[in-house]
Amino acid sequence: MMFTPPSGPVLGLLALALFIQPVGAETVRTKPRAVVELFTSQGCASCPPADALLTSLAAQDDVIALAYHVDYWDYAGWQDTFGDASFSDRQRAYAKSWGSSRIYTPQMVINGQRGVVGSKRNEVYRALQGVSMPLGIDIAREGDAVRISVGAHDGLGDAVVWMVSYRGRADVAIETGENAGKSLVYTQVVTGRQALGMWEAETGADLKLPIAEILPQPGAGIAIVVQQERQGMPGPILGAASFEL
């Protein structure tokens, strides 16, 4: 079942294809056409099909997939091991930006602009048809650091450069709640978000980050997401890239 909790309290040419380049044990991914954010929970019985669909999307050459585990299912008897109140707040902010107070799991958000039921494969693929993002992001290793370059792009408003940290895979045995007794595999599990600074359309942005600090262990990854804001709420995602160990 889907659960609706009570309401509470940006670069370059049009990117139509993703570039994936393995470098040693690293994988660099740039120029996707879509960022798919899944809001999910280990305590939601209808979420496993959406979790599996996200894993499938993450394997595609033109999608960056991210799983945000919310915490509002924890009351039902199982505390999500990756649940975070800030991820629930992000989902609420999306809903508010669309003029709604309703949130539910599983939900997939496409490029920060459209939300669909995450377990409905056909609906998700229809939402992905024809989508693209206008910005390309260069990301590469330089010694013990990762350099991120986001070029200028006239005609776009300024945006925030976010670093989204994630875990490539996690196996979890669910002991209680709606999924009690199941051993589930989760991928692209978001573990944190950090604003790195502003991207200005006239000047772009150039950043250098220490690998030891942002990727502490094998199997970890970061997604760089350039996203506009509207009155403090998340808006369109203009571009993205990822780097994995």
Tab-separated table of C-alpha atoms in Angstrom:
chain	number	residue	atom	x	y	z
A	1	MET	CA	0.000	0.000	0.000
A	2	MET	CA	1.032	3.597	-0.452
A	3	PHE	CA	1.174	5.716	2.678
A	4	THR	CA	0.164	9.349	2.888
A	5	PRO	CA	1.306	10.806	6.224
A	6	PRO	CA	-0.437	13.705	7.886
A	7	SER	CA	0.726	17.066	6.552
A	8	GLY	CA	3.154	18.827	8.857
A	9	PRO	CA	4.902	21.515	9.944
A	10	VAL	CA	22.834	24.456	-13.148
A	11	LEU	CA	27.153	24.889	-18.614
A	12	GLY	CA	27.216	23.823	-22.193
A	13	LEU	CA	25.435	22.133	-25.077
A	14	LEU	CA	22.204	20.262	-24.648
A	15	ALA	CA	23.049	16.970	-22.953
A	16	LEU	CA	21.215	14.141	-24.668
A	17	ALA	CA	23.514	11.246	-23.765
A	18	LEU	CA	25.470	10.076	-20.765
A	19	PHE	CA	29.227	9.506	-20.814
A	20	ILE	CA	30.568	6.787	-18.537
A	21	GLN	CA	34.338	6.453	-18.219
A	22	PRO	CA	35.980	3.881	-15.952
A	23	VAL	CA	39.316	5.115	-14.612
A	24	GLY	CA	41.068	2.332	-12.745
A	25	ALA	CA	38.678	1.393	-9.981
A	26	GLU	CA	36.690	4.609	-10.461
A	27	THR	CA	33.669	5.328	-12.598
A	28	VAL	CA	32.967	8.847	-13.830
A	29	ARG	CA	29.552	9.589	-15.229
A	30	THR	CA	28.601	12.850	-16.940
A	31	LYS	CA	25.912	14.316	-19.167
A	32	PRO	CA	22.869	12.313	-18.075
A	33	ARG	CA	19.472	13.253	-19.383
A	34	ALA	CA	17.778	12.592	-16.073
A	35	VAL	CA	18.226	12.543	-12.329
A	36	VAL	CA	15.718	10.198	-10.701
A	37	GLU	CA	15.144	10.618	-6.979
A	38	LEU	CA	13.249	7.811	-5.253
A	39	PHE	CA	11.604	8.480	-1.917
A	40	THR	CA	11.301	5.073	-0.276
A	41	SER	CA	11.253	3.252	3.048
A	42	GLN	CA	12.214	-0.165	4.373
A	43	GLY	CA	8.911	-0.123	6.244
A	44	CYS	CA	6.732	0.282	3.139
A	45	ALA	CA	5.336	-2.920	1.619
A	46	SER	CA	4.835	-1.347	-1.824
A	47	CYS	CA	8.411	0.001	-2.005
A	48	PRO	CA	10.502	-3.095	-2.947
A	49	PRO	CA	9.336	-3.031	-6.609
A	50	ALA	CA	10.306	0.653	-6.782
A	51	ASP	CA	13.667	-0.087	-5.170
A	52	ALA	CA	14.283	-2.761	-7.821
A	53	LEU	CA	13.212	-0.371	-10.582
A	54	LEU	CA	15.662	2.244	-9.309
A	55	THR	CA	18.439	-0.351	-9.462
A	56	SER	CA	17.500	-0.982	-13.091
A	57	LEU	CA	17.463	2.735	-13.869
A	58	ALA	CA	20.862	3.210	-12.221
A	59	ALA	CA	22.327	0.684	-14.682
A	60	GLN	CA	21.196	2.752	-17.656
A	61	ASP	CA	23.696	4.951	-19.451
A	62	ASP	CA	21.665	8.130	-19.221
A	63	VAL	CA	20.276	8.241	-15.695
A	64	ILE	CA	21.652	9.176	-12.297
A	65	ALA	CA	19.504	7.422	-9.705
A	66	LEU	CA	19.356	8.325	-6.023
A	67	ALA	CA	17.372	6.687	-3.214
A	68	TYR	CA	16.237	8.895	-0.357
A	69	HIS	CA	14.955	6.860	2.586
A	70	VAL	CA	12.322	8.773	4.535
A	71	ASP	CA	11.593	8.427	8.227
A	72	TYR	CA	7.811	8.789	8.400
A	73	TRP	CA	7.261	5.024	8.151
A	74	ASP	CA	9.269	4.348	11.301
A	75	TYR	CA	6.121	4.454	13.458
A	76	ALA	CA	4.917	1.177	11.858
A	77	GLY	CA	7.370	-1.010	13.738
A	78	TRP	CA	10.628	-0.891	11.773
A	79	GLN	CA	13.119	1.965	11.894
A	80	ASP	CA	14.641	2.419	8.435
A	81	THR	CA	18.397	1.999	8.773
A	82	PHE	CA	18.925	4.805	6.228
A	83	GLY	CA	15.903	6.933	7.112
A	84	ASP	CA	16.516	10.641	7.598
A	85	ALA	CA	14.075	13.378	8.547
A	86	SER	CA	15.796	15.799	6.154
A	87	PHE	CA	14.946	13.468	3.263
A	88	SER	CA	11.298	13.503	4.308
A	89	ASP	CA	11.530	17.294	4.432
A	90	ARG	CA	12.959	17.329	0.903
A	91	GLN	CA	9.996	15.337	-0.336
A	92	ARG	CA	7.607	17.684	1.434
A	93	ALA	CA	9.383	20.666	-0.154
A	94	TYR	CA	8.887	19.146	-3.605
A	95	ALA	CA	5.198	18.653	-2.891
A	96	LYS	CA	4.836	22.218	-1.620
A	97	SER	CA	6.590	23.592	-4.720
A	98	TRP	CA	3.918	21.823	-6.796
A	99	GLY	CA	1.097	23.224	-4.687
A	100	SER	CA	0.410	20.040	-2.738
A	101	SER	CA	0.706	18.862	0.852
A	102	ARG	CA	0.563	15.138	-0.021
A	103	ILE	CA	3.611	12.918	0.110
A	104	TYR	CA	3.761	9.147	-0.275
A	105	THR	CA	6.061	6.218	-0.875
A	106	PRO	CA	7.269	5.068	-3.254
A	107	GLN	CA	7.609	8.280	-5.255
A	108	MET	CA	10.109	9.059	-8.028
A	109	VAL	CA	10.914	12.676	-8.901
A	110	ILE	CA	12.284	13.321	-12.404
A	111	ASN	CA	14.773	16.197	-12.807
A	112	GLY	CA	13.209	17.971	-9.862
A	113	GLN	CA	10.122	18.755	-11.901
A	114	ARG	CA	7.655	15.879	-11.851
A	115	GLY	CA	6.652	13.241	-9.337
A	116	VAL	CA	5.277	9.802	-10.244
A	117	VAL	CA	4.427	6.600	-8.395
A	118	GLY	CA	7.779	4.855	-8.135
A	119	SER	CA	6.466	1.313	-8.443
A	120	LYS	CA	4.564	1.957	-11.696
A	121	ARG	CA	7.214	1.058	-14.288
A	122	ASN	CA	5.241	2.252	-17.309
A	123	GLU	CA	4.419	5.561	-15.658
A	124	VAL	CA	8.065	6.101	-14.732
A	125	TYR	CA	9.289	5.358	-18.264
A	126	ARG	CA	6.646	7.640	-19.756
A	127	ALA	CA	7.852	10.421	-17.460
A	128	LEU	CA	11.418	9.831	-18.679
A	129	GLN	CA	10.536	10.047	-22.366
A	130	GLY	CA	12.078	13.081	-24.054
A	131	VAL	CA	13.574	14.591	-20.901
A	132	SER	CA	16.981	16.281	-20.871
A	133	MET	CA	19.042	18.730	-18.851
A	134	PRO	CA	20.781	21.777	-20.346
A	135	LEU	CA	24.038	21.661	-18.375
A	136	GLY	CA	27.058	19.393	-18.708
A	137	ILE	CA	29.356	18.921	-15.727
A	138	ASP	CA	33.002	17.845	-16.033
A	139	ILE	CA	34.242	15.733	-13.153
A	140	ALA	CA	37.691	14.094	-12.975
A	141	ARG	CA	40.272	12.850	-10.517
A	142	GLU	CA	43.355	15.012	-9.989
A	143	GLY	CA	45.722	13.177	-7.670
A	144	ASP	CA	44.030	12.892	-4.316
A	145	ALA	CA	41.174	15.192	-5.263
A	146	VAL	CA	38.155	15.396	-7.530
A	147	ARG	CA	37.803	18.482	-9.733
A	148	ILE	CA	34.327	19.594	-10.714
A	149	SER	CA	33.818	22.161	-13.467
A	150	VAL	CA	30.468	23.629	-14.369
A	151	GLY	CA	30.695	26.082	-17.275
A	152	ALA	CA	28.705	29.246	-17.826
A	153	HIS	CA	25.389	29.131	-19.661
A	154	ASP	CA	23.558	32.305	-20.646
A	155	GLY	CA	19.816	32.225	-20.317
A	156	LEU	CA	19.625	30.164	-17.144
A	157	GLY	CA	19.117	31.488	-13.665
A	158	ASP	CA	21.633	30.867	-10.901
A	159	ALA	CA	21.478	27.605	-8.978
A	160	VAL	CA	22.974	25.699	-6.057
A	161	VAL	CA	25.706	23.086	-6.524
A	162	TRP	CA	24.905	20.115	-4.302
A	163	MET	CA	27.045	17.114	-3.443
A	164	VAL	CA	24.897	14.060	-2.750
A	165	SER	CA	26.793	11.206	-1.091
A	166	TYR	CA	25.515	7.675	-1.609
A	167	ARG	CA	26.247	4.036	-0.920
A	168	GLY	CA	26.270	1.790	-3.979
A	169	ARG	CA	24.654	-1.227	-2.324
A	170	ALA	CA	23.322	-2.334	1.019
A	171	ASP	CA	21.746	-5.649	2.071
A	172	VAL	CA	19.256	-5.325	4.894
A	173	ALA	CA	17.328	-7.993	6.811
A	174	ILE	CA	13.990	-6.515	7.856
A	175	GLU	CA	12.835	-7.890	11.191
A	176	THR	CA	9.541	-6.103	11.845
A	177	GLY	CA	6.964	-3.957	10.080
A	178	GLU	CA	5.283	-4.515	6.719
A	179	ASN	CA	8.389	-6.147	5.192
A	180	ALA	CA	9.177	-8.340	8.197
A	181	GLY	CA	11.165	-11.464	7.334
A	182	LYS	CA	12.477	-10.130	4.039
A	183	SER	CA	16.131	-9.631	3.104
A	184	LEU	CA	16.190	-6.690	0.711
A	185	VAL	CA	18.882	-5.178	-1.499
A	186	TYR	CA	19.083	-1.404	-1.731
A	187	THR	CA	21.202	0.572	-4.202
A	188	GLN	CA	22.203	4.219	-4.685
A	189	VAL	CA	21.313	4.866	-1.045
A	190	VAL	CA	21.728	8.541	-0.212
A	191	THR	CA	23.691	9.084	2.986
A	192	GLY	CA	23.995	12.874	2.938
A	193	ARG	CA	23.603	16.143	1.037
A	194	GLN	CA	25.830	19.208	1.201
A	195	ALA	CA	25.614	22.552	-0.578
A	196	LEU	CA	29.030	23.292	-2.132
A	197	GLY	CA	28.225	26.799	-3.351
A	198	MET	CA	26.412	28.744	-6.021
A	199	TRP	CA	26.554	28.211	-9.779
A	200	GLU	CA	26.274	31.566	-11.547
A	201	ALA	CA	25.041	31.428	-15.126
A	202	GLU	CA	27.470	34.152	-16.270
A	203	THR	CA	30.633	32.725	-14.711
A	204	GLY	CA	30.095	29.014	-13.956
A	205	ALA	CA	31.763	27.225	-11.057
A	206	ASP	CA	35.001	25.309	-10.440
A	207	LEU	CA	35.527	23.177	-7.338
A	208	LYS	CA	38.149	20.778	-6.008
A	209	LEU	CA	37.316	18.267	-3.274
A	210	PRO	CA	39.590	15.858	-1.318
A	211	ILE	CA	38.735	12.232	-2.136
A	212	ALA	CA	39.579	10.969	1.353
A	213	GLU	CA	36.957	13.267	2.827
A	214	ILE	CA	34.116	12.790	0.343
A	215	LEU	CA	34.623	9.091	-0.525
A	216	PRO	CA	35.865	7.361	2.614
A	217	GLN	CA	35.456	3.767	1.381
A	218	PRO	CA	35.073	1.593	-1.743
A	219	GLY	CA	31.512	1.349	-2.973
A	220	ALA	CA	30.821	4.971	-2.133
A	221	GLY	CA	29.855	7.589	-4.678
A	222	ILE	CA	28.948	11.229	-5.036
A	223	ALA	CA	26.518	12.908	-7.374
A	224	ILE	CA	27.010	16.579	-8.192
A	225	VAL	CA	23.595	18.079	-8.777
A	226	VAL	CA	23.040	21.654	-9.947
A	227	GLN	CA	19.523	22.638	-8.971
A	228	GLN	CA	17.595	25.861	-8.986
A	229	GLU	CA	15.536	26.972	-6.036
A	230	ARG	CA	12.198	28.706	-5.967
A	231	GLN	CA	11.373	30.590	-2.808
A	232	GLY	CA	13.543	28.206	-0.817
A	233	MET	CA	12.017	25.105	-2.370
A	234	PRO	CA	13.688	22.715	-4.846
A	235	GLY	CA	13.230	23.581	-8.510
A	236	PRO	CA	14.452	22.159	-11.828
A	237	ILE	CA	17.704	20.205	-11.903
A	238	LEU	CA	19.875	21.762	-14.623
A	239	GLY	CA	22.705	19.224	-14.724
A	240	ALA	CA	24.391	16.390	-12.866
A	241	ALA	CA	27.418	14.091	-12.806
A	242	SER	CA	28.676	11.274	-10.587
A	243	PHE	CA	31.975	9.825	-9.379
A	244	GLU	CA	32.260	6.398	-7.759
A	245	LEU	CA	35.007	4.337	-6.169
